[in-house]
CSV table of C-alpha atoms in Angstrom, one decimal:
chain,number,residue,atom,x,y,z
X,644,UNK,CA,101.9,86.7,3.3
X,645,UNK,CA,101.3,88.2,6.5
X,646,UNK,CA,103.7,86.6,8.8
X,647,UNK,CA,106.4,86.9,6.4
X,648,UNK,CA,109.3,89.4,7.3
X,649,UNK,CA,111.0,91.4,4.8
X,650,UNK,CA,114.6,92.8,5.5
X,651,UNK,CA,116.8,95.0,3.5
X,652,UNK,CA,120.3,95.1,4.9
X,653,UNK,CA,122.8,97.7,3.8
X,654,UNK,CA,126.0,95.7,3.8
X,655,UNK,CA,128.1,98.6,3.0
X,656,UNK,CA,126.5,101.0,6.1
X,657,UNK,CA,126.0,97.5,8.5
X,658,UNK,CA,122.3,98.8,8.9
X,659,UNK,CA,118.9,97.1,8.5
X,660,UNK,CA,115.7,98.0,7.5
X,661,UNK,CA,112.7,96.2,8.6
X,662,UNK,CA,109.7,97.2,6.0
X,663,UNK,CA,107.0,98.1,8.7
X,664,UNK,CA,104.2,96.6,6.7
X,665,UNK,CA,104.3,93.6,4.5
X,666,UNK,CA,104.6,94.2,0.9
X,667,UNK,CA,101.5,93.1,-0.8
X,668,UNK,CA,103.5,91.0,-3.3
X,669,UNK,CA,106.8,90.4,-4.8
X,670,UNK,CA,108.5,88.8,-8.0
X,671,UNK,CA,111.5,87.2,-8.8
X,672,UNK,CA,112.7,86.7,-12.3
X,673,UNK,CA,115.1,84.1,-12.6
X,674,UNK,CA,116.3,83.4,-16.7
X,675,UNK,CA,118.7,82.3,-19.0
X,676,UNK,CA,119.6,84.3,-22.3
X,677,UNK,CA,119.7,82.5,-25.5
X,678,UNK,CA,121.0,82.9,-29.0
X,679,UNK,CA,119.1,81.9,-31.9
X,680,UNK,CA,121.5,80.3,-34.5
X,681,UNK,CA,119.9,79.2,-38.3
X,682,UNK,CA,121.2,75.9,-39.5
X,683,UNK,CA,120.9,74.8,-42.8
X,684,UNK,CA,117.9,72.1,-43.4
X,685,UNK,CA,117.4,72.6,-39.6
X,686,UNK,CA,116.1,76.1,-39.3
X,687,UNK,CA,116.6,78.3,-36.1
X,688,UNK,CA,117.6,76.8,-33.0
X,689,UNK,CA,118.0,78.6,-29.5
X,690,UNK,CA,121.0,77.7,-27.5
X,691,UNK,CA,121.2,78.9,-23.9
X,692,UNK,CA,124.2,81.1,-23.1
X,693,UNK,CA,124.2,82.6,-19.8
X,694,UNK,CA,122.0,82.8,-16.6
X,695,UNK,CA,121.1,86.5,-16.0
X,696,UNK,CA,121.2,88.3,-13.1
X,697,UNK,CA,118.4,87.5,-11.0
X,698,UNK,CA,115.5,90.6,-10.6
X,699,UNK,CA,113.8,91.1,-7.6
X,700,UNK,CA,110.9,93.5,-7.6
X,701,UNK,CA,108.2,94.3,-4.5
X,702,UNK,CA,105.4,96.8,-3.9
X,703,UNK,CA,104.0,98.1,-0.8
X,704,UNK,CA,103.0,100.7,1.4
X,705,UNK,CA,105.0,103.2,3.6
X,706,UNK,CA,102.1,104.4,6.2
X,707,UNK,CA,101.7,107.9,8.0
X,708,UNK,CA,100.3,105.8,10.6
X,709,UNK,CA,103.4,105.7,13.4
X,710,UNK,CA,102.2,102.6,15.1
X,711,UNK,CA,103.3,100.8,11.7
X,712,UNK,CA,106.8,102.0,12.3
X,713,UNK,CA,109.0,99.7,14.0
X,714,UNK,CA,110.5,100.5,17.6
X,715,UNK,CA,113.6,98.6,17.2
X,716,UNK,CA,115.7,98.2,13.8
X,717,UNK,CA,119.3,99.0,13.4
X,718,UNK,CA,119.0,102.4,12.1
X,719,UNK,CA,120.0,105.6,13.8
X,720,UNK,CA,117.4,106.6,16.4
X,721,UNK,CA,115.0,109.1,14.8
X,722,UNK,CA,116.2,108.3,11.3
X,723,UNK,CA,112.3,107.3,10.2
X,724,UNK,CA,109.9,109.8,11.4
X,725,UNK,CA,107.4,109.6,8.6
X,726,UNK,CA,106.5,107.6,5.5
X,727,UNK,CA,108.8,109.8,3.4
X,728,UNK,CA,111.9,109.3,5.5
X,729,UNK,CA,111.7,105.5,4.2
X,730,UNK,CA,111.9,106.9,0.3
X,731,UNK,CA,114.5,109.3,1.5
X,732,UNK,CA,116.7,106.6,3.2
X,733,UNK,CA,116.3,104.4,-0.1
X,734,UNK,CA,117.0,107.0,-2.3
X,735,UNK,CA,120.4,107.7,-0.6
X,736,UNK,CA,121.0,104.0,-1.1
X,737,UNK,CA,120.5,103.9,-4.7
X,738,UNK,CA,122.7,107.2,-5.1
X,739,UNK,CA,125.7,105.7,-3.1
X,740,UNK,CA,125.6,102.5,-5.0
X,741,UNK,CA,125.2,100.7,-1.9
X,742,UNK,CA,125.3,96.7,-2.0
X,743,UNK,CA,122.1,95.5,0.0
X,744,UNK,CA,121.2,92.2,1.0
X,745,UNK,CA,117.3,91.2,0.9
X,746,UNK,CA,116.1,88.6,3.0
X,747,UNK,CA,112.4,87.3,3.1
X,748,UNK,CA,111.5,85.0,5.6
X,749,UNK,CA,108.8,83.3,7.3
X,750,UNK,CA,109.7,81.7,10.7
X,751,UNK,CA,112.3,79.1,9.7
X,752,UNK,CA,111.6,79.0,6.0
X,753,UNK,CA,114.2,81.6,4.2
X,754,UNK,CA,112.4,82.5,0.7
X,755,UNK,CA,115.3,84.6,-0.5
X,756,UNK,CA,118.6,85.5,0.8
X,757,UNK,CA,120.6,87.6,-1.7
X,758,UNK,CA,122.8,90.5,-2.2
X,759,UNK,CA,121.6,92.9,-4.8
X,760,UNK,CA,121.9,96.7,-5.9
X,761,UNK,CA,118.9,98.8,-5.5
X,762,UNK,CA,118.1,99.8,-9.3
X,763,UNK,CA,114.7,102.0,-8.5
X,764,UNK,CA,112.2,103.1,-6.6
X,765,UNK,CA,108.9,104.1,-7.8
X,766,UNK,CA,106.7,105.9,-5.3
X,767,UNK,CA,103.3,108.0,-5.3
X,768,UNK,CA,101.1,109.3,-2.3
X,769,UNK,CA,98.1,107.2,-1.2
X,770,UNK,CA,94.8,109.4,-1.9
X,771,UNK,CA,92.6,107.9,0.4
X,772,UNK,CA,95.1,108.6,3.5
X,773,UNK,CA,97.2,111.9,3.5
X,774,UNK,CA,100.9,110.7,3.8
X,775,UNK,CA,101.0,107.3,3.1
X,776,UNK,CA,103.1,106.5,0.4
X,777,UNK,CA,102.5,103.4,-2.3
X,778,UNK,CA,106.0,102.1,-3.4
X,779,UNK,CA,107.7,99.9,-5.7
X,780,UNK,CA,111.4,98.6,-5.4
X,781,UNK,CA,113.4,97.2,-8.1
X,782,UNK,CA,116.8,95.0,-7.2
X,783,UNK,CA,119.3,93.7,-9.6
X,784,UNK,CA,121.7,90.5,-8.6
X,785,UNK,CA,125.0,91.7,-7.2
X,786,UNK,CA,127.7,89.0,-8.1
X,787,UNK,CA,131.0,89.8,-6.6
X,788,UNK,CA,132.9,86.9,-8.2
X,789,UNK,CA,131.8,88.4,-11.9
X,790,UNK,CA,132.5,92.0,-11.2
X,791,UNK,CA,136.1,91.5,-10.0
X,792,UNK,CA,136.5,88.9,-13.0
X,793,UNK,CA,135.6,92.0,-15.7
X,794,UNK,CA,137.5,94.4,-13.7
X,795,UNK,CA,140.8,92.3,-14.0
X,796,UNK,CA,140.1,91.6,-17.4
X,797,UNK,CA,139.7,95.2,-18.4
X,798,UNK,CA,142.9,95.8,-16.0
X,799,UNK,CA,145.0,93.4,-18.4
X,800,UNK,CA,143.6,94.9,-21.5
X,801,UNK,CA,144.8,98.3,-20.1
X,802,UNK,CA,148.2,96.9,-19.5
X,803,UNK,CA,148.5,95.2,-23.0
X,804,UNK,CA,147.4,98.7,-24.5
X,805,UNK,CA,150.5,100.6,-23.0
X,806,UNK,CA,152.9,101.6,-26.1
X,807,UNK,CA,156.1,99.8,-26.2
X,808,UNK,CA,157.3,102.8,-27.8
X,809,UNK,CA,156.8,106.5,-28.2
X,810,UNK,CA,157.6,109.1,-30.9
X,811,UNK,CA,158.4,112.6,-29.1
X,812,UNK,CA,156.6,115.4,-30.3
X,813,UNK,CA,157.2,119.4,-30.4
X,814,UNK,CA,156.5,120.6,-26.6
X,815,UNK,CA,156.9,117.2,-25.4
X,816,UNK,CA,158.8,116.5,-21.9
X,817,UNK,CA,159.3,113.4,-20.1
X,818,UNK,CA,156.6,114.2,-17.3
X,819,UNK,CA,154.2,114.9,-20.3
X,820,UNK,CA,154.7,111.7,-21.9
X,821,UNK,CA,154.8,109.6,-18.9
X,822,UNK,CA,151.3,110.8,-18.2
X,823,UNK,CA,150.3,110.2,-21.5
X,824,UNK,CA,151.6,106.6,-21.7
X,825,UNK,CA,151.0,105.4,-17.8
X,826,UNK,CA,148.4,107.9,-16.5
X,827,UNK,CA,151.0,108.5,-14.1
X,828,UNK,CA,153.5,111.4,-14.3
X,829,UNK,CA,155.7,110.5,-11.4
X,830,UNK,CA,157.1,107.5,-13.7
X,831,UNK,CA,159.1,109.7,-16.0
X,832,UNK,CA,162.1,108.2,-14.6
X,833,UNK,CA,161.3,104.8,-15.8
X,834,UNK,CA,161.5,106.4,-19.1
X,835,UNK,CA,164.6,108.5,-18.8
X,836,UNK,CA,166.2,105.2,-17.3
X,837,UNK,CA,165.1,103.0,-20.3
X,838,UNK,CA,166.2,105.7,-22.8
X,839,UNK,CA,169.6,107.0,-21.4
X,840,UNK,CA,171.7,105.9,-24.6
X,841,UNK,CA,169.2,108.3,-26.6
X,842,UNK,CA,168.4,111.2,-24.2
X,843,UNK,CA,172.2,111.8,-23.0
X,844,UNK,CA,172.9,112.9,-19.3
X,845,UNK,CA,170.3,115.5,-18.8
X,846,UNK,CA,166.4,114.4,-19.0
X,847,UNK,CA,165.3,117.8,-20.0
X,848,UNK,CA,166.6,117.5,-23.4
X,849,UNK,CA,164.4,115.4,-25.8
X,850,UNK,CA,163.8,116.2,-29.3
X,851,UNK,CA,161.1,115.7,-31.9
X,852,UNK,CA,161.0,112.5,-33.7
X,853,UNK,CA,163.1,110.6,-31.1
X,854,UNK,CA,161.8,107.4,-30.6
X,855,UNK,CA,161.6,106.1,-26.7
X,856,UNK,CA,161.4,103.0,-25.8
X,857,UNK,CA,158.4,102.4,-23.0
X,858,UNK,CA,159.2,99.9,-20.2
């Protein structure tokens, strides 16, 4: 694996980190989830349900030897001065929930080119050489289409949960009600316009037990 290049490209920040020393090993976990169903006269059978997000991990060394540090990479000048700077940079990307693209290539042969979240970094100092850091990185596959689907589904569910009516309670006023049912106090006029026949000309006068239509 000496001739294999490892790149971690931060998509959000448009930065590329090329690992200075080829990692000792990497591991890709690609699998399906299964549901076990028990059938009378047949026993248990396994049914594949869905492909789980790819998990990718690698282990390597950040060296104290400055000759190992790359002189040309799309990081700000002087970002990497010692081995711990690599760790701190990756921790920042984890904290910010940045999306990274991991590329592993040997000449023109691309072995991995996927987008991930960085789940974790584990690290320890090499006892033989003070300053060298052994590290382990774990990545979880980022799936834009699935995330968008989940968000849209949550929004549709949220909209369905908006009440079609609201019973006024002691101490209520339209701004407060709009904040409760919409999460936006500025929409009190929508409630008032839909209930002018009940409220009357003055939107400040509402009374307990009035049932208001929520448009």
